[in-house]
Coordinates of C-alpha atoms in Angstrom, one line a residue:
M1 CA -31.0 101.9 -87.4
L2 CA -34.4 101.4 -88.9
K3 CA -33.2 98.2 -90.5
S4 CA -32.0 97.0 -87.2
L5 CA -35.4 97.8 -85.6
K6 CA -37.3 96.1 -88.3
T7 CA -35.0 93.2 -88.0
I8 CA -35.9 93.0 -84.2
V9 CA -39.6 93.4 -84.8
F10 CA -39.6 90.7 -87.5
G11 CA -37.7 88.5 -85.0
L12 CA -40.3 89.0 -82.3
V13 CA -43.2 88.4 -84.8
A14 CA -41.4 85.3 -86.0
A15 CA -40.9 84.0 -82.4
S16 CA -44.6 84.8 -81.7
L17 CA -45.7 82.9 -84.9
S18 CA -43.4 80.0 -83.8
M19 CA -45.1 79.9 -80.4
S20 CA -48.6 80.2 -81.9
A21 CA -47.7 77.4 -84.3
M22 CA -46.7 75.1 -81.6
A23 CA -49.9 75.9 -79.6
E24 CA -52.1 75.3 -82.8
N25 CA -50.7 71.9 -83.6
E26 CA -47.6 73.4 -85.2
R27 CA -49.6 75.2 -88.1
A28 CA -47.5 77.7 -89.8
L29 CA -48.8 81.4 -90.3
D30 CA -47.4 84.0 -92.7
L31 CA -47.3 87.8 -92.1
D32 CA -50.7 88.3 -93.8
A33 CA -52.4 85.8 -91.6
L34 CA -50.8 87.5 -88.6
L35 CA -52.1 90.8 -89.6
K36 CA -55.6 89.6 -90.2
Q37 CA -55.6 87.9 -86.8
L38 CA -54.5 91.3 -85.2
E39 CA -57.3 93.2 -87.0
E40 CA -60.0 90.6 -85.9
G41 CA -58.7 90.8 -82.3
K42 CA -58.9 94.6 -82.4
F43 CA -62.5 94.5 -83.6
A44 CA -63.5 92.1 -80.9
Q45 CA -62.0 94.2 -78.4
T46 CA -63.8 97.3 -79.6
Q47 CA -67.2 95.4 -79.5
Q48 CA -66.5 94.3 -76.0
N49 CA -65.7 97.9 -74.8
K50 CA -68.9 99.3 -76.3
Q51 CA -70.9 96.5 -74.6
R52 CA -69.3 97.3 -71.2
E53 CA -70.0 101.1 -71.7
Q54 CA -73.7 100.3 -72.2
E55 CA -73.9 98.1 -69.1
F56 CA -72.2 101.0 -67.1
L57 CA -74.8 103.6 -68.4
A58 CA -77.6 101.2 -67.5
K59 CA -76.3 100.6 -64.0
R60 CA -75.7 104.3 -63.5
A61 CA -79.3 105.0 -63.9
E62 CA -80.1 102.2 -61.4
Q63 CA -77.6 103.6 -58.9
D64 CA -79.3 107.1 -59.2
Q65 CA -82.7 105.6 -58.5
I66 CA -81.3 103.8 -55.4
L67 CA -79.7 107.0 -54.2
R68 CA -83.0 108.9 -54.6
D69 CA -84.8 106.1 -52.8
T70 CA -82.3 106.2 -49.9
N71 CA -82.6 109.9 -49.6
T72 CA -86.3 109.7 -49.4
L73 CA -86.1 106.9 -46.6
R74 CA -83.7 109.0 -44.8
D75 CA -86.0 112.1 -44.7
N76 CA -89.0 110.0 -43.7
T77 CA -86.9 108.5 -40.8
L78 CA -85.8 111.8 -39.6
A79 CA -89.4 113.0 -39.6
L80 CA -90.5 109.9 -37.8
S81 CA -87.7 110.4 -35.1
E82 CA -88.9 114.0 -34.5
R83 CA -92.4 112.9 -34.1
L84 CA -91.3 110.1 -31.7
E85 CA -89.1 112.5 -29.6
T86 CA -92.1 114.9 -29.3
Q87 CA -94.5 112.1 -28.3
F88 CA -91.9 110.8 -25.8
E89 CA -91.6 114.2 -24.2
Q90 CA -95.4 114.4 -24.0
N91 CA -95.6 110.9 -22.5
E92 CA -93.1 112.0 -19.8
F93 CA -95.2 114.8 -18.9
K94 CA -98.4 112.6 -18.8
L95 CA -96.5 109.9 -16.7
A96 CA -95.3 112.5 -14.1
D97 CA -99.0 113.8 -13.9
L98 CA -100.2 110.2 -13.4
N99 CA -97.6 109.4 -10.8
E100 CA -98.4 112.5 -8.9
A101 CA -102.1 111.6 -9.1
L102 CA -101.3 108.0 -7.9
T103 CA -99.3 109.4 -5.1
T104 CA -102.1 111.7 -4.1
R105 CA -104.6 109.0 -4.2
L106 CA -102.5 106.5 -2.3
G107 CA -102.0 108.9 0.7
S108 CA -101.1 106.9 3.7
L109 CA -101.4 103.7 1.8
K110 CA -98.1 104.4 0.1
E111 CA -96.4 104.1 3.5
L112 CA -98.4 100.9 4.2
F113 CA -97.1 99.3 0.9
G114 CA -93.5 100.4 1.7
V115 CA -93.6 98.7 5.0
L116 CA -95.3 95.6 3.4
Q117 CA -92.6 95.4 0.9
Q118 CA -89.9 95.7 3.6
V119 CA -91.6 93.1 5.8
A120 CA -91.9 90.8 2.8
G121 CA -88.3 91.1 1.9
D122 CA -87.1 90.6 5.6
T123 CA -89.4 87.6 6.2
K124 CA -88.4 86.0 2.9
N125 CA -84.7 85.9 4.1
K126 CA -85.9 84.4 7.4
F127 CA -88.0 81.8 5.9
Y128 CA -85.4 81.0 3.3
N129 CA -83.1 79.3 6.0
S130 CA -85.7 78.4 8.6
M131 CA -86.0 74.7 9.3
I132 CA -89.7 75.0 9.3
S133 CA -89.6 75.5 5.6
A134 CA -88.3 72.0 5.3
E135 CA -91.8 70.9 6.4
I136 CA -93.8 73.9 4.8
S137 CA -92.4 74.8 1.4
G138 CA -93.3 77.5 -1.0
R139 CA -93.4 80.4 1.6
S140 CA -90.2 82.2 0.6
E141 CA -91.2 82.1 -3.1
F142 CA -94.4 83.8 -2.4
L143 CA -92.8 86.5 -0.4
D144 CA -90.0 87.0 -2.9
Q145 CA -92.6 87.5 -5.8
L146 CA -94.6 89.8 -3.6
A147 CA -91.5 92.0 -2.9
Q148 CA -90.6 92.2 -6.5
D149 CA -94.2 93.2 -7.5
M150 CA -94.2 95.7 -4.8
G151 CA -90.9 97.2 -6.0
S152 CA -92.7 98.3 -9.2
S153 CA -95.0 101.1 -9.2
S154 CA -97.4 99.6 -11.6
K155 CA -98.8 97.0 -9.2
L156 CA -100.2 97.0 -5.8
A157 CA -100.7 94.3 -3.3
S158 CA -104.3 92.8 -2.9
I159 CA -106.1 92.3 0.3
E160 CA -105.6 88.4 -0.1
E161 CA -101.8 89.0 -0.5
I162 CA -101.6 91.3 2.6
E163 CA -103.6 88.8 4.6
R164 CA -101.3 85.9 3.4
V165 CA -98.2 87.8 4.7
W166 CA -99.8 88.2 8.1
F167 CA -100.8 84.5 8.0
E168 CA -97.4 83.2 7.2
L169 CA -95.8 85.4 10.0
Q170 CA -98.4 84.0 12.4
R171 CA -97.7 80.5 11.3
E172 CA -94.0 80.9 11.6
M173 CA -94.5 81.9 15.3
T174 CA -97.0 79.1 15.9
E175 CA -94.7 76.5 14.3
S176 CA -91.7 77.6 16.3
G177 CA -93.3 76.3 19.5
K178 CA -94.1 72.8 18.1
V179 CA -92.3 69.6 17.9
T180 CA -93.7 67.8 14.8
K181 CA -93.0 64.7 12.7
F182 CA -93.2 64.6 9.0
T183 CA -91.8 62.4 6.1
T184 CA -89.4 63.9 3.6
D185 CA -86.4 62.9 1.4
V186 CA -83.1 63.0 3.4
V187 CA -79.7 63.0 1.7
E188 CA -77.5 60.6 3.8
A189 CA -73.8 61.2 4.6
G190 CA -73.1 58.8 1.8
G191 CA -75.0 60.7 -0.9
A192 CA -78.1 58.4 -1.1
K193 CA -81.5 60.1 -0.9
V194 CA -83.9 58.2 1.3
S195 CA -87.4 59.0 2.5
K196 CA -87.3 59.2 6.3
E197 CA -89.5 60.3 9.2
V198 CA -88.0 63.6 10.4
V199 CA -88.6 65.2 13.8
R200 CA -88.6 69.0 13.8
V201 CA -88.0 70.8 17.0
G202 CA -89.4 74.2 16.3
P203 CA -87.0 76.2 14.0
F204 CA -83.9 74.9 16.1
A205 CA -83.3 71.2 15.0
L206 CA -84.1 68.4 12.6
V207 CA -83.4 64.8 13.6
A208 CA -83.8 61.4 12.0
D209 CA -82.6 58.0 12.9
G210 CA -80.8 59.5 16.0
K211 CA -78.7 62.0 13.8
Y212 CA -78.9 65.7 13.3
L213 CA -79.9 67.0 10.0
E214 CA -79.5 70.4 8.2
F215 CA -81.8 72.3 5.9
N216 CA -80.4 73.9 2.7
G217 CA -82.4 76.8 1.7
V218 CA -80.7 77.1 -1.7
T219 CA -81.7 73.6 -2.9
G220 CA -84.5 73.1 -0.5
T221 CA -83.1 69.6 0.6
V222 CA -82.5 68.1 4.0
S223 CA -79.3 66.2 4.6
E224 CA -77.4 64.5 7.4
L225 CA -74.5 66.4 9.0
I226 CA -71.4 64.8 7.7
R227 CA -69.9 65.0 11.3
Q228 CA -72.4 64.4 14.1
P229 CA -71.9 65.9 17.6
A230 CA -70.9 63.8 20.7
D231 CA -72.8 60.5 21.4
R232 CA -74.8 62.0 24.3
Y233 CA -76.5 64.4 21.7
G234 CA -77.1 61.5 19.3
E235 CA -78.7 59.4 22.1
S236 CA -81.0 62.4 23.1
A237 CA -82.0 62.7 19.5
A238 CA -82.9 59.0 19.3
E239 CA -84.9 59.2 22.5
L240 CA -86.8 62.2 21.1
Q241 CA -87.6 60.5 17.9
A242 CA -88.9 57.4 19.9
S243 CA -90.9 59.5 22.3
N244 CA -94.6 59.6 22.2
G245 CA -95.1 62.9 23.9
D246 CA -92.9 62.3 27.0
I247 CA -90.6 65.0 28.1
V248 CA -87.0 64.2 26.8
K249 CA -83.8 66.1 27.4
F250 CA -82.6 67.5 24.0
G251 CA -79.9 69.9 23.0
I252 CA -81.1 72.6 20.7
D253 CA -79.2 75.4 18.8
P254 CA -80.9 78.7 19.3
T255 CA -78.8 80.3 16.7
G256 CA -80.2 78.1 13.9
G257 CA -77.3 75.8 13.3
S258 CA -74.3 78.1 13.9
I259 CA -73.3 76.7 17.2
L260 CA -74.0 73.1 16.0
G261 CA -71.7 73.7 13.1
L262 CA -68.9 74.9 15.3
L263 CA -69.5 71.9 17.7
V264 CA -69.3 69.3 15.0
Q265 CA -66.0 70.9 13.8
A266 CA -64.3 70.4 17.1
P267 CA -61.8 67.4 16.6
N268 CA -62.4 64.3 18.3
L269 CA -59.8 62.2 20.3
Q270 CA -58.4 60.5 17.4
E271 CA -57.9 63.7 15.5
R272 CA -56.4 65.3 18.5
V273 CA -53.8 62.5 18.6
E274 CA -53.3 62.9 14.9
Q275 CA -52.5 66.4 15.5
G276 CA -49.5 65.5 17.6
G277 CA -47.7 64.0 14.6
V278 CA -44.9 61.4 14.8
V279 CA -43.7 62.6 18.2
G280 CA -47.4 62.1 19.6
Y281 CA -47.5 58.5 18.3
I282 CA -44.1 57.7 19.8
I283 CA -45.3 59.1 23.1
L284 CA -48.3 56.9 23.0
I285 CA -46.4 53.8 22.2
V286 CA -43.9 54.5 25.0
G287 CA -46.9 55.2 27.4
A288 CA -48.6 52.0 26.3
F289 CA -45.4 50.0 27.0
G290 CA -45.0 51.5 30.4
L291 CA -48.6 50.9 31.2
L292 CA -48.3 47.2 30.4
L293 CA -45.2 46.8 32.5
S294 CA -46.9 48.6 35.4
I295 CA -49.9 46.3 35.1
E296 CA -47.8 43.2 35.1
R297 CA -45.8 44.4 38.1
L298 CA -49.1 45.3 39.9
F299 CA -50.5 41.8 39.5
T300 CA -47.1 40.2 40.2
L301 CA -46.4 42.2 43.4
T302 CA -50.0 41.7 44.5
F303 CA -49.6 37.9 44.1
I304 CA -46.4 37.8 45.9
R305 CA -47.5 39.8 48.8
A306 CA -50.5 37.5 49.2
K307 CA -48.2 34.6 49.4
V308 CA -45.8 36.3 51.8
N309 CA -48.9 37.0 54.1
S310 CA -49.8 33.4 53.8
Q311 CA -46.2 32.4 54.7
L312 CA -46.4 34.7 57.8
K313 CA -49.4 32.9 59.1
S314 CA -48.0 29.4 58.4
A315 CA -45.3 27.5 60.5
E316 CA -44.4 25.4 57.5
V317 CA -41.8 27.0 55.1
K318 CA -42.9 27.1 51.5
T319 CA -40.4 27.9 48.7
N320 CA -43.1 29.5 46.4
N321 CA -42.6 33.0 48.0
P322 CA -39.6 35.2 48.9
L323 CA -40.2 34.9 52.6
G324 CA -40.3 31.0 52.4
R325 CA -37.0 31.1 50.5
V326 CA -35.4 33.3 53.0
L327 CA -36.5 31.2 56.0
K328 CA -35.4 28.0 54.2
V329 CA -31.8 29.5 54.7
R330 CA -32.2 29.0 58.5
D331 CA -33.1 25.3 58.1
E332 CA -30.3 24.7 55.7
H333 CA -27.8 26.2 58.1
P334 CA -28.9 24.8 61.6
N335 CA -25.4 24.9 63.2
A336 CA -24.2 28.1 61.8
D337 CA -23.2 30.8 64.2
T338 CA -25.1 34.1 64.4
E339 CA -22.8 36.1 62.1
A340 CA -22.7 33.3 59.4
L341 CA -26.4 33.0 59.5
E342 CA -26.8 36.7 59.2
L343 CA -24.6 36.7 56.1
H344 CA -26.6 33.8 54.5
L345 CA -29.9 35.6 55.3
T346 CA -28.5 38.8 53.8
E347 CA -27.5 37.0 50.7
A348 CA -30.9 35.4 50.3
I349 CA -32.6 38.8 50.7
L350 CA -30.4 40.4 48.2
A351 CA -31.2 37.6 45.7
E352 CA -35.0 38.5 46.1
V353 CA -34.8 42.2 45.6
P354 CA -34.0 42.2 41.9
K355 CA -37.0 40.0 41.3
L356 CA -39.3 42.2 43.3
G357 CA -37.9 45.5 41.7
R358 CA -37.8 44.2 38.1
N359 CA -38.9 46.6 35.5
L360 CA -39.5 49.4 37.9
T361 CA -36.5 51.3 36.6
I362 CA -38.0 51.2 33.1
I363 CA -41.3 52.6 34.5
K364 CA -39.5 55.4 36.1
I365 CA -37.5 56.2 33.1
I366 CA -40.7 56.3 31.0
S367 CA -42.3 58.7 33.4
V368 CA -39.3 61.0 33.0
V369 CA -38.9 60.7 29.3
A370 CA -42.4 61.2 28.3
P371 CA -42.7 65.0 29.2
L372 CA -39.3 65.5 27.7
M373 CA -40.6 64.0 24.4
G374 CA -43.7 66.1 24.8
L375 CA -41.3 69.2 25.1
L376 CA -39.6 68.0 21.9
G377 CA -42.8 67.9 20.0
T378 CA -43.6 71.5 21.3
V379 CA -40.4 72.8 20.1
T380 CA -40.9 71.1 16.8
G381 CA -44.3 72.6 16.4
M382 CA -43.2 76.0 17.2
I383 CA -40.5 75.8 14.7
N384 CA -43.2 75.0 12.1
T385 CA -45.2 77.8 13.2
F386 CA -42.4 80.3 12.9
Q387 CA -41.6 79.0 9.5
A388 CA -45.2 79.5 8.4
I389 CA -45.1 83.1 9.8
T390 CA -41.9 83.8 7.9
L391 CA -43.3 82.5 4.7
F392 CA -47.0 83.7 4.8
G393 CA -47.1 86.3 7.7
T394 CA -49.7 86.4 10.4
G395 CA -52.7 87.3 8.2
D396 CA -54.2 83.7 8.1
P397 CA -54.2 81.9 11.5
K398 CA -55.1 78.6 9.8
L399 CA -51.5 78.5 8.3
M400 CA -50.1 78.4 11.8
A401 CA -52.7 76.0 13.2
G402 CA -50.8 72.8 12.3
G403 CA -47.6 73.9 14.2
I404 CA -49.5 75.1 17.2
S405 CA -51.6 71.9 17.4
T406 CA -48.5 69.8 17.3
A407 CA -46.9 72.0 20.0
L408 CA -49.9 71.7 22.3
V409 CA -51.0 68.2 21.7
T410 CA -47.5 66.6 22.2
T411 CA -47.2 68.5 25.6
V412 CA -50.6 67.1 26.7
L413 CA -49.6 63.7 25.5
G414 CA -46.4 63.7 27.4
L415 CA -48.1 64.9 30.6
V416 CA -50.9 62.3 30.1
V417 CA -48.3 59.5 30.0
A418 CA -45.9 60.9 32.6
I419 CA -48.6 61.6 35.4
P420 CA -50.0 58.0 35.6
T421 CA -46.6 56.2 35.1
T422 CA -45.2 58.4 37.9
L423 CA -48.0 57.4 40.3
L424 CA -47.8 53.8 39.2
Y425 CA -44.0 53.8 39.8
A426 CA -44.4 55.2 43.2
M427 CA -47.2 52.6 44.1
L428 CA -45.2 49.7 42.8
N429 CA -41.9 50.8 44.4
T430 CA -43.7 51.2 47.7
R431 CA -45.1 47.6 47.5
S432 CA -41.8 46.1 46.5
K433 CA -40.0 47.9 49.4
N434 CA -42.7 46.7 51.8
I435 CA -42.1 43.1 50.9
V436 CA -38.4 43.6 51.2
Y437 CA -39.0 45.1 54.6
I438 CA -40.9 42.1 55.7
L439 CA -37.9 39.9 54.6
Q440 CA -35.6 42.0 56.5
E441 CA -37.7 42.0 59.5
Q442 CA -38.2 38.3 59.4
A443 CA -34.4 37.7 58.8
A444 CA -33.6 39.9 61.9
G445 CA -36.0 37.8 64.0
V446 CA -34.3 34.5 62.9
I447 CA -30.9 36.1 63.8
A448 CA -32.1 37.2 67.2
E449 CA -33.6 33.8 67.9
R450 CA -30.3 32.1 66.9
A451 CA -28.4 34.5 69.1
E452 CA -30.6 33.6 72.1
R453 CA -30.0 29.9 71.6
G454 CA -26.2 30.5 71.4

């Protein structure tokens, strides 16, 4: 067994030597050389271990010194913390005594400064959005700073600051009753900033170039309203700006812009029509077509009636009018008996009736169909409204506004088309029948005259 173990050891050594020989340019080593190499390596390892032990010992002394320094620093810090806590408590007592002494010395002035702080804060908010600040700037900043300073107990307002608060209040009241002109930068609706002459009507309105302006207290800028009110308000604004002290009618907003903002949000005529949707446009197209037919029939019947009246006053038969063409039948059949002539005249009158009543049926149909189309739009809009309620509930009325607008606008458009077309149809139909009555009357006279001759 021992021999086998030695054999294995020698084999491993031999393999080791073989690998070392390959690493050292294939130099061969014997067992003595290997033993020597192992002894040298063991000696080097021992020297290295001793060196590391010495380094550890040296660093241990250094770590002990650091620990002692840290303990000393901790003790000093704890002592300083105790002194600071003691001093903080003493300062709190002193501060309480000083505040009590300050309150005692202030007396009624404390209430005065409290009221002053409240007035400064309230006035700041008023000046912040006041249109007078567009002309007189810097007022809200002063009051804001004063309110902040008065909020701290370490600073009191001076006599000059108190007087300035009173002055700013008095100036606000004075300027509220004035109409003044000043020059400032105005942001136009397109985004360009232009220096313009602006007219300020107290704290109620700002106008320039016949347009209403708004003042933004956040940015401190004056800008045109994207949507202007009705033309009559713009005309009054232009008259006010061109006035040299004369009295001019001008619409003001006593709420400081709230009513004006709601007024410009009201949709105009074009937007109303657009709210009607497709059905609304169809109603307008049909109504326009009916209106054109009515105008054509009105001029035509008026012209024909004038020619018929002229024929009634003339003994000469003219064929440029229905009455002349009917009377011509009398001349074309001079020898016909009464019954035959009556038939010929009736035929001539019946030939004129379609010409006189042309397109009147279409106008009547349009007057009937228009409100039905409006009803169709109403039903469609209500369906959209109920669908919105089903999906989103009734919490937000704006979601239902589209359907309700379609429902109401189409009904209005249908009535707007139906009412005038109905009146026009009645008027045109009456005129047409009056001409037919004249033809029948004259034909009856011709028959009577022929009967008397027979």
